[in-house]
Amino acid sequence: MMLLRVLGAAGEVTGSNYLVEVGQSRVLIDVGLHQGKDEDRRNREPFPFEPASIDAVLLTHAHLDHTGRVPLLVRQGFKGKVWATTPTVELVGVLWSDSAHIMKEEAEWRNRKNKRRGLPPVEPLYEEADVEKALDYLEPLSYDDVFEIAPGVKVRFRDAGHILGSAVIELWAKDDGRQVKIVFSGDLGPQRTVMERNPAFIEEADYVIIESTYGDREHRSNEETRLEFRQIMEQALKDRSKVMIPTFVVDRAQRVLYELMLLQKEGVLKDNVPIYFDSPMGVRATEIYRRHLPLLSAEIQKQIKNGRDPFAPHQLHFVDGVDESRAINGVRHAVVLAGSGMANGGRIVHHLKHNIWDEKSHVVFVGYQAQGTLGRRLVEGDKLLRIAGEEVAVKSQLHTVNGFSAHADRTDLLAWATNFANGPMFLVTHGEPRSATALASALEERGYRAVVPRLGEEFQLISAERGFERALVVPAFGFSDREEAEGLLSEVASLAVAMSEEMTGDIASVLPLFLSAKTLLETAGERLGLPGKEREKVTAGKG
Ligand SMILES: [Zn+2]
Ligand SMILES: [Zn+2]
């Protein structure tokens, strides 16, 4: 009997975590942090398995939403090996330390508040010591070779083209003498990558766990994105002031350094304008990228062959110390790259604070800005912001480049998925309900079987020749009624939004259905004793 449990990234993007059980072996694929809404509570939830009972962990890539709870797993008694490609092993060393550091600061901040309110202190999720211990369990492996990672379980890591070291994992295990093959896509890069090698094509599997971050959306082409970035930079540099680029310091920052190098080649960015990469963590990440140049794209290889360092535009200053970082305030005209990518922490915050009151300054966003972050508030046009304890008027000119994504879009996902020639079953994860559902239906239209698993769902896996079986629905892994309810409500909400945006066909015939759905929700609200004010709104809505 072979079982797969989906313990994270079901109907959402973060918190990737899958458990495969076969014979006596128990293997986890990714142990990611939950990020965004309710992250702290969710990350503190006990694992729905005994950490000491796990034989091995496989990591698809270094991003924290795939690896960030490994130190916690180790802290709670896991003693097996954590398998990952060599660059992933190196990158998690950087990311886990940073994560422990942020957790420590957050706990200290919260404890100062709690003390004043007479509340008990909180502990960080894990500490640097746990990170050190976790690093000892890492076991680097090479791409494209087969390894036996637990009795009866073999794996092969293939390039996923997402970030340096990212992998699609092929996993083979024996179920009652028959071999079952599962493929975990991890996060997939686009079909036409810029930085990484193209994602490996895989043709055979019984089951494919596929990500769906952009299952319902297309990106702009590389050419369009470059043109957009060039035009923005041309405009920004004219003001001869600060051009600030908040960026994730692993992968996205290296991409931006590369694009700046190209802009210098074209003469858009003058060689004498200083570029500050203000992030000690970014410096370490760039070193790791440089150590593994042969793993990068053909385009990057070409630059190297022509004698160019892809991550070293002229006048690039890696900034390490805090004093050096502060000294940038005194420089009038410069390009400043710093984390975090959403400006919700990191050194970019002080650069924003010191410059966004200046109408000649520019901020160039090169990634998604999540709700509740300083970046999002800027993008949404807030004119007065409180930054690091001070009110600052926003006069800066703001720009957004959306196309630097390291993710496959809908067309890319389908191109990758339709390489499977033997008709596997797809489990669509790592996407908001809307993207996951959209990708699943697109796969079904192409003749594949596809399901969008729910959090905690368990599947019995059998080899393709014997068909597919969804064994059990197990919502009992410590998910409370409230979490169940929240999950359902968010599905209802996103369904409603999707429908109101894309209504076609015979609307009159479904109106009664909508009306009864509304009535049912109102009844549920009454039973929960919804506060009077809300009730008035509901009744008023009835007209
Ligand atoms: Zn990722
Ligand atoms: Zn991811």
XYZ file of C-alpha atoms and ligand atoms in Angstrom:
545
model
C 0.000 0.000 0.000
C 1.309 3.365 -0.984
C -0.141 6.567 0.398
C 0.247 10.220 -0.428
C -0.926 12.912 1.955
C -1.209 16.504 0.832
C -0.251 18.491 3.940
C 0.378 21.908 2.445
C -0.009 24.110 -0.643
C -3.527 22.766 -1.258
C -5.641 25.558 -2.707
C -2.878 28.008 -1.788
C 0.665 28.800 -2.813
C 2.746 28.471 0.351
C 3.469 25.755 2.917
C 4.376 22.954 0.464
C 4.473 19.600 2.252
C 3.689 16.074 1.043
C 4.074 12.745 2.832
C 4.640 9.504 0.922
C 4.263 6.287 2.897
C 5.242 2.983 1.370
C 6.042 -0.194 3.304
C 8.028 0.894 6.335
C 9.334 4.042 4.665
C 8.011 7.539 5.256
C 9.310 10.323 3.069
C 8.459 14.027 3.075
C 8.658 16.130 -0.048
C 9.199 19.807 0.929
C 8.549 21.155 4.426
C 7.653 24.746 3.665
C 6.672 27.737 5.741
C 3.190 29.145 5.443
C 3.428 32.758 4.350
C 0.792 35.456 4.349
C -2.561 35.301 6.096
C -2.435 33.629 9.507
C 1.125 32.474 8.909
C 2.256 32.420 12.504
C -0.635 30.340 13.799
C -0.341 27.910 10.896
C 3.419 27.496 11.193
C 3.017 26.736 14.885
C 0.445 23.994 14.308
C 1.919 20.615 15.247
C 3.045 18.472 12.297
C 0.343 15.892 11.495
C 2.987 13.152 11.829
C 5.692 12.234 14.297
C 8.870 14.038 13.093
C 11.095 11.228 14.415
C 9.198 8.683 12.306
C 10.219 10.288 9.009
C 13.074 8.556 7.175
C 13.994 11.211 4.654
C 13.092 14.659 3.381
C 13.402 15.706 -0.268
C 13.588 19.399 -1.141
C 12.492 20.611 -4.582
C 14.231 23.994 -4.165
C 15.490 26.477 -1.599
C 12.545 28.912 -1.338
C 11.265 29.096 2.237
C 7.703 28.173 1.342
C 9.234 24.785 0.362
C 11.992 24.393 2.969
C 11.426 26.865 5.800
C 10.087 24.410 8.405
C 12.966 21.913 8.112
C 14.786 23.449 11.133
C 11.530 23.083 13.079
C 11.254 19.439 12.008
C 14.800 18.856 13.260
C 14.070 20.715 16.492
C 11.160 18.321 17.032
C 13.140 15.128 16.632
C 13.640 14.370 12.928
C 16.940 12.529 12.440
C 16.971 11.397 8.814
C 18.649 12.866 5.779
C 17.477 15.945 3.896
C 18.221 15.401 0.201
C 18.593 18.309 -2.183
C 20.745 19.408 -5.112
C 24.097 20.980 -4.207
C 23.027 24.588 -4.964
C 19.841 24.102 -2.918
C 21.940 22.836 0.000
C 24.062 26.002 -0.245
C 21.129 28.373 -0.684
C 19.113 27.036 2.277
C 22.149 27.786 4.433
C 21.594 31.457 3.591
C 17.797 31.446 3.701
C 17.323 29.469 6.930
C 19.728 31.703 8.883
C 17.932 34.772 7.636
C 14.599 33.197 8.549
C 15.798 32.401 12.104
C 17.092 35.970 12.403
C 13.749 37.485 11.353
C 11.863 35.156 13.731
C 14.106 36.257 16.588
C 13.512 39.945 15.856
C 9.774 39.428 15.566
C 9.624 37.532 18.853
C 11.605 40.272 20.604
C 9.352 42.961 19.179
C 6.246 41.085 20.204
C 7.601 40.372 23.663
C 8.191 44.060 24.303
C 4.517 44.646 23.489
C 3.316 41.600 25.429
C 5.207 42.682 28.519
C 3.444 46.035 28.603
C 0.111 44.264 28.255
C 0.952 41.685 30.906
C 0.906 38.842 28.374
C 3.257 35.833 28.462
C 6.346 35.912 26.213
C 6.440 34.129 22.838
C 9.244 31.936 21.522
C 10.527 32.104 17.960
C 9.530 29.088 15.842
C 13.196 28.067 15.722
C 16.603 29.530 16.383
C 20.024 29.705 14.780
C 21.075 26.587 16.748
C 18.272 24.595 15.092
C 19.403 25.867 11.709
C 22.966 24.726 12.426
C 21.686 21.290 13.374
C 19.446 21.073 10.307
C 22.363 21.964 8.021
C 24.143 18.835 9.302
C 21.356 16.640 7.982
C 21.604 17.978 4.440
C 22.745 15.517 1.823
C 23.647 17.032 -1.558
C 22.857 15.051 -4.687
C 23.495 15.584 -8.372
C 20.905 16.193 -11.073
C 19.861 13.273 -13.274
C 21.288 10.414 -11.157
C 19.160 7.827 -9.356
C 19.520 7.572 -5.572
C 17.896 5.170 -3.102
C 16.861 7.476 -0.270
C 14.894 4.989 1.856
C 14.330 1.239 1.643
C 12.446 0.645 -1.611
C 12.262 4.341 -2.548
C 14.361 5.692 -5.420
C 14.517 9.266 -6.656
C 15.978 11.321 -9.451
C 16.185 15.130 -9.414
C 15.736 16.888 -12.767
C 16.149 20.583 -13.505
C 12.947 22.581 -12.921
C 14.285 25.856 -14.373
C 12.787 27.915 -11.527
C 15.741 29.127 -9.428
C 19.306 27.853 -9.109
C 19.192 24.253 -7.871
C 15.451 23.835 -8.378
C 14.282 20.324 -9.176
C 11.422 18.258 -10.443
C 11.555 15.071 -8.405
C 10.853 11.657 -9.920
C 10.097 9.092 -7.217
C 9.752 5.347 -7.714
C 8.460 2.935 -5.085
C 7.227 -0.626 -5.077
C 3.592 -1.246 -4.177
C 2.829 -4.977 -3.728
C 5.522 -5.826 -6.230
C 4.361 -3.274 -8.802
C 6.286 -0.083 -9.350
C 4.550 3.246 -8.893
C 6.117 6.449 -10.180
C 5.230 9.860 -8.770
C 6.573 13.109 -10.174
C 6.647 16.267 -8.018
C 6.942 19.327 -10.229
C 8.124 21.605 -7.406
C 7.971 25.151 -8.790
C 8.438 25.140 -12.548
C 10.299 27.745 -14.540
C 8.944 29.145 -17.795
C 9.534 27.238 -21.035
C 11.803 30.062 -22.194
C 14.001 30.763 -19.209
C 16.456 33.640 -18.932
C 18.592 32.660 -15.953
C 18.133 28.953 -15.456
C 18.234 25.978 -17.796
C 14.881 25.048 -19.306
C 12.719 22.692 -17.224
C 13.357 19.018 -17.980
C 10.693 17.185 -19.966
C 9.404 14.030 -18.347
C 7.309 11.588 -20.292
C 6.207 8.955 -17.851
C 4.495 8.864 -14.478
C 1.566 7.331 -12.677
C 0.939 10.517 -10.702
C 2.100 14.067 -11.208
C 1.831 16.619 -8.427
C 1.893 19.841 -10.397
C 2.130 23.448 -9.210
C -0.447 25.954 -10.487
C 0.718 29.374 -9.266
C -0.143 30.880 -12.665
C -2.630 28.203 -13.755
C -5.011 30.876 -15.013
C -2.639 33.600 -16.200
C -0.057 34.334 -18.894
C 3.138 36.329 -18.482
C 4.492 38.872 -20.902
C 7.215 37.632 -23.204
C 10.876 38.100 -22.269
C 11.218 40.658 -25.054
C 8.255 42.730 -23.881
C 9.487 42.624 -20.288
C 12.966 43.765 -21.280
C 11.556 46.604 -23.319
C 9.367 47.655 -20.406
C 12.280 47.553 -17.954
C 14.453 49.538 -20.351
C 11.837 52.262 -20.811
C 11.263 52.536 -17.062
C 14.980 52.752 -16.333
C 15.539 55.306 -19.099
C 12.878 57.514 -17.587
C 14.081 56.973 -14.010
C 17.742 57.635 -14.724
C 16.962 60.986 -16.397
C 16.145 62.498 -12.997
C 19.687 61.738 -11.801
C 18.392 60.810 -8.388
C 17.914 57.527 -6.493
C 16.435 54.568 -8.324
C 15.396 52.048 -5.692
C 14.627 48.450 -6.604
C 13.115 46.378 -3.788
C 13.940 42.798 -4.670
C 14.151 39.303 -3.286
C 17.837 38.773 -2.890
C 17.924 35.188 -4.130
C 17.389 34.778 -7.860
C 15.404 37.955 -8.614
C 18.295 40.221 -7.569
C 20.767 38.276 -9.720
C 18.337 38.602 -12.629
C 18.140 42.365 -12.100
C 21.957 42.649 -11.907
C 22.106 40.780 -15.202
C 19.503 43.075 -16.804
C 21.418 46.145 -15.539
C 24.559 44.748 -17.130
C 22.646 44.490 -20.437
C 21.372 48.068 -20.041
C 24.956 49.268 -19.621
C 25.887 47.421 -22.792
C 23.096 49.274 -24.617
C 24.189 52.583 -23.117
C 20.869 53.148 -21.328
C 22.632 52.948 -17.979
C 25.870 54.929 -17.957
C 28.929 53.072 -16.695
C 29.623 55.729 -14.060
C 26.307 55.467 -12.181
C 26.973 53.506 -8.997
C 24.876 50.403 -8.359
C 24.566 49.357 -4.732
C 23.478 45.828 -3.900
C 22.700 46.442 -0.265
C 22.273 42.988 1.259
C 24.787 40.718 3.008
C 22.495 37.784 2.240
C 22.317 38.843 -1.409
C 26.100 38.907 -1.588
C 26.231 35.311 -0.343
C 23.486 34.233 -2.755
C 25.322 35.836 -5.685
C 28.496 33.944 -4.711
C 26.496 30.710 -4.819
C 25.112 31.585 -8.264
C 28.620 32.282 -9.447
C 29.861 28.916 -8.161
C 27.307 27.106 -10.325
C 27.448 28.993 -13.612
C 27.330 25.773 -15.687
C 23.836 25.165 -14.291
C 22.548 28.440 -15.710
C 20.897 29.120 -19.081
C 22.462 29.017 -22.528
C 22.022 32.800 -22.683
C 24.093 33.272 -19.522
C 26.704 30.790 -20.793
C 27.062 32.893 -23.925
C 27.740 36.029 -21.893
C 30.413 34.221 -19.905
C 32.006 32.890 -23.084
C 32.173 36.493 -24.325
C 34.112 37.392 -21.206
C 31.250 39.095 -19.339
C 30.401 38.458 -15.708
C 26.587 38.158 -15.792
C 26.159 39.461 -12.243
C 28.712 42.249 -12.202
C 27.657 45.395 -14.049
C 30.206 48.234 -13.871
C 30.287 50.257 -10.662
C 28.596 47.492 -8.680
C 29.141 47.792 -4.939
C 28.248 44.912 -2.687
C 27.253 46.484 0.594
C 27.837 44.459 3.716
C 28.046 46.613 6.840
C 25.306 48.827 8.271
C 27.519 51.938 8.155
C 28.229 51.405 4.474
C 24.505 51.011 3.929
C 23.808 54.301 5.717
C 26.523 56.041 3.703
C 24.435 55.483 0.545
C 22.074 58.178 1.894
C 24.755 60.696 1.016
C 24.980 59.615 -2.620
C 22.732 61.674 -4.890
C 22.464 59.572 -8.048
C 22.562 55.769 -7.782
C 20.691 52.539 -8.373
C 19.976 50.722 -5.118
C 18.935 47.064 -4.956
C 17.938 45.741 -1.553
C 15.594 43.323 0.153
C 13.036 42.577 1.048
C 11.209 42.259 -2.247
C 7.977 43.582 -0.741
C 9.670 46.200 1.448
C 8.175 44.662 4.585
C 11.611 44.531 6.182
C 15.266 44.596 5.247
C 17.470 47.496 4.214
C 15.204 48.737 1.434
C 13.029 50.201 4.210
C 15.615 52.772 5.259
C 16.344 53.706 1.631
C 12.641 54.298 1.041
C 12.344 56.324 4.214
C 15.230 58.575 3.190
C 14.214 59.061 -0.416
C 10.526 58.681 -1.231
C 9.723 62.255 -0.154
C 11.851 63.336 -3.128
C 9.805 63.724 -6.313
C 12.857 63.026 -8.411
C 13.401 59.607 -6.828
C 12.039 56.423 -8.381
C 10.959 53.040 -7.050
C 10.927 50.136 -9.485
C 9.000 47.068 -8.291
C 10.164 43.875 -9.961
C 7.973 41.359 -8.154
C 4.593 40.702 -6.640
C 3.582 42.882 -3.645
C 1.444 40.950 -1.155
C -1.380 42.480 0.839
C -0.292 44.128 4.064
C 3.254 44.958 2.954
C 4.811 48.412 2.619
C 5.367 47.659 -1.078
C 1.674 47.009 -1.592
C 0.710 50.255 0.153
C 3.044 52.169 -2.133
C 1.742 50.420 -5.246
C -1.816 51.154 -4.151
C -0.996 54.844 -4.019
C -0.857 55.709 -0.303
C 0.427 59.277 -0.104
C 1.533 59.334 3.513
C 3.287 56.350 5.053
C 4.624 55.538 8.456
C 8.054 54.015 7.845
C 10.249 52.865 10.721
C 8.435 55.125 13.169
C 8.326 58.239 10.998
C 5.660 59.743 8.759
C 6.913 60.233 5.225
C 5.099 61.819 2.289
C 5.261 59.746 -0.872
C 6.443 61.890 -3.789
C 8.581 59.255 -5.454
C 7.667 58.023 -8.942
C 6.571 54.392 -8.843
C 6.953 51.760 -11.556
C 6.144 48.066 -11.778
C 7.717 45.436 -14.026
C 5.700 42.223 -13.860
C 7.472 39.922 -16.274
C 10.571 38.914 -14.280
C 8.732 35.910 -12.879
C 10.692 32.699 -12.367
C 7.438 30.778 -12.680
C 5.841 28.998 -15.599
C 2.640 30.663 -16.778
C -0.476 28.797 -17.893
C 0.847 28.002 -21.379
C 4.197 26.868 -19.922
C 2.512 24.631 -17.337
C 0.385 22.980 -20.007
C 3.388 22.567 -22.326
C 5.275 20.801 -19.548
C 2.299 18.705 -18.436
C 1.408 17.506 -21.909
C 4.836 15.900 -22.316
C 3.561 13.031 -20.220
C 2.739 10.459 -22.827
C 1.250 7.707 -20.687
C -1.762 9.565 -19.281
C -0.869 10.075 -15.622
C -3.223 11.361 -12.953
C -2.538 15.010 -12.060
C -2.898 16.387 -8.564
C -2.976 20.145 -8.933
C -1.493 22.049 -5.971
C 0.471 25.225 -5.135
C -2.078 27.696 -6.477
C -5.035 29.779 -5.296
C -8.285 27.807 -5.784
C -9.004 29.738 -8.958
C -5.655 28.994 -10.653
C -5.621 25.377 -9.489
C -9.144 24.749 -10.776
C -8.377 26.469 -14.073
C -5.307 24.314 -14.655
C -7.160 21.135 -13.669
C -9.948 21.848 -16.169
C -7.426 22.655 -18.900
C -5.754 19.298 -18.251
C -9.117 17.536 -18.348
C -9.927 19.217 -21.654
C -6.739 17.674 -22.985
C -7.844 14.208 -21.909
C -5.924 13.899 -18.635
C -7.411 13.087 -15.261
C -6.841 15.899 -12.783
C -7.975 16.672 -9.249
C -7.415 19.617 -6.941
C -6.739 18.022 -3.563
C -7.891 19.596 -0.341
C -5.597 20.218 2.593
C -5.021 17.013 4.556
C -6.440 14.775 1.836
C -4.955 11.317 1.532
C -4.619 9.265 -1.651
C -3.878 5.618 -2.159
C -1.498 5.358 -5.083
C -1.559 2.389 -7.386
C 0.282 1.820 -10.607
C -1.359 3.149 -13.757
C -2.331 -0.278 -15.052
C -4.642 -0.748 -12.071
C -6.248 2.654 -12.206
C -6.512 5.470 -9.762
C -8.136 5.468 -6.392
C -8.749 8.248 -3.962
C -8.703 6.222 -0.801
C -9.836 8.499 1.935
C -10.644 12.043 2.649
C -8.912 12.764 5.902
C -9.641 16.224 7.232
C -8.666 15.034 10.708
C -5.048 16.166 10.885
C -5.599 18.710 13.593
C -7.650 20.920 11.306
C -10.277 22.480 13.510
C -13.870 23.182 12.527
C -12.938 26.834 12.274
C -10.179 26.079 9.734
C -12.543 23.858 7.748
C -15.089 26.656 7.781
C -12.526 29.277 6.788
C -11.377 27.100 3.922
C -14.917 26.615 2.660
C -15.764 30.285 2.956
C -12.676 31.318 1.029
C -13.633 28.830 -1.703
C -17.132 30.327 -1.790
C -15.682 33.824 -1.948
C -13.285 33.081 -4.793
C -16.006 31.192 -6.685
C -18.256 34.197 -6.345
C -15.582 36.581 -7.591
C -14.725 34.312 -10.530
C -18.384 34.044 -11.498
C -19.186 37.714 -11.231
C -16.241 38.497 -13.491
C -16.907 35.893 -16.126
C -20.667 35.550 -16.331
C -21.896 34.355 -19.704
C -24.720 32.083 -20.853
C -28.152 31.780 -19.350
C -27.866 33.990 -16.283
C -31.622 34.006 -15.625
C -31.670 30.250 -15.053
C -29.034 30.386 -12.315
C -30.443 33.396 -10.451
C -32.606 31.205 -8.167
C -29.495 29.152 -7.319
C -27.597 32.285 -6.347
C -30.558 33.430 -4.274
C -30.714 30.166 -2.327
C -26.931 30.179 -1.829
C -27.268 33.651 -0.339
C -30.156 32.571 1.890
C -28.194 29.547 3.114
C -25.206 31.705 3.995
C -27.461 34.149 5.831
C -28.989 31.296 7.814
C -25.499 30.068 8.689
C -24.610 33.589 9.760
C -27.669 33.776 12.019
C -26.772 30.463 13.651
C -23.303 31.771 14.361
C -24.891 34.824 15.949
C -23.337 37.205 13.457
C -23.008 40.671 15.035
C -26.049 42.911 14.597
C -24.273 45.454 12.393
C -23.345 42.821 9.827
C -26.887 41.517 9.925
C -28.284 44.912 9.130
C -26.003 45.105 6.132
C -27.205 41.685 4.971
C -30.852 42.659 5.398
C -30.297 46.008 3.767
C -28.747 44.193 0.841
C -31.979 42.268 0.353
C -33.641 45.576 -0.467
Zn 9.818 28.760 -5.582
Zn 6.706 27.782 -4.390
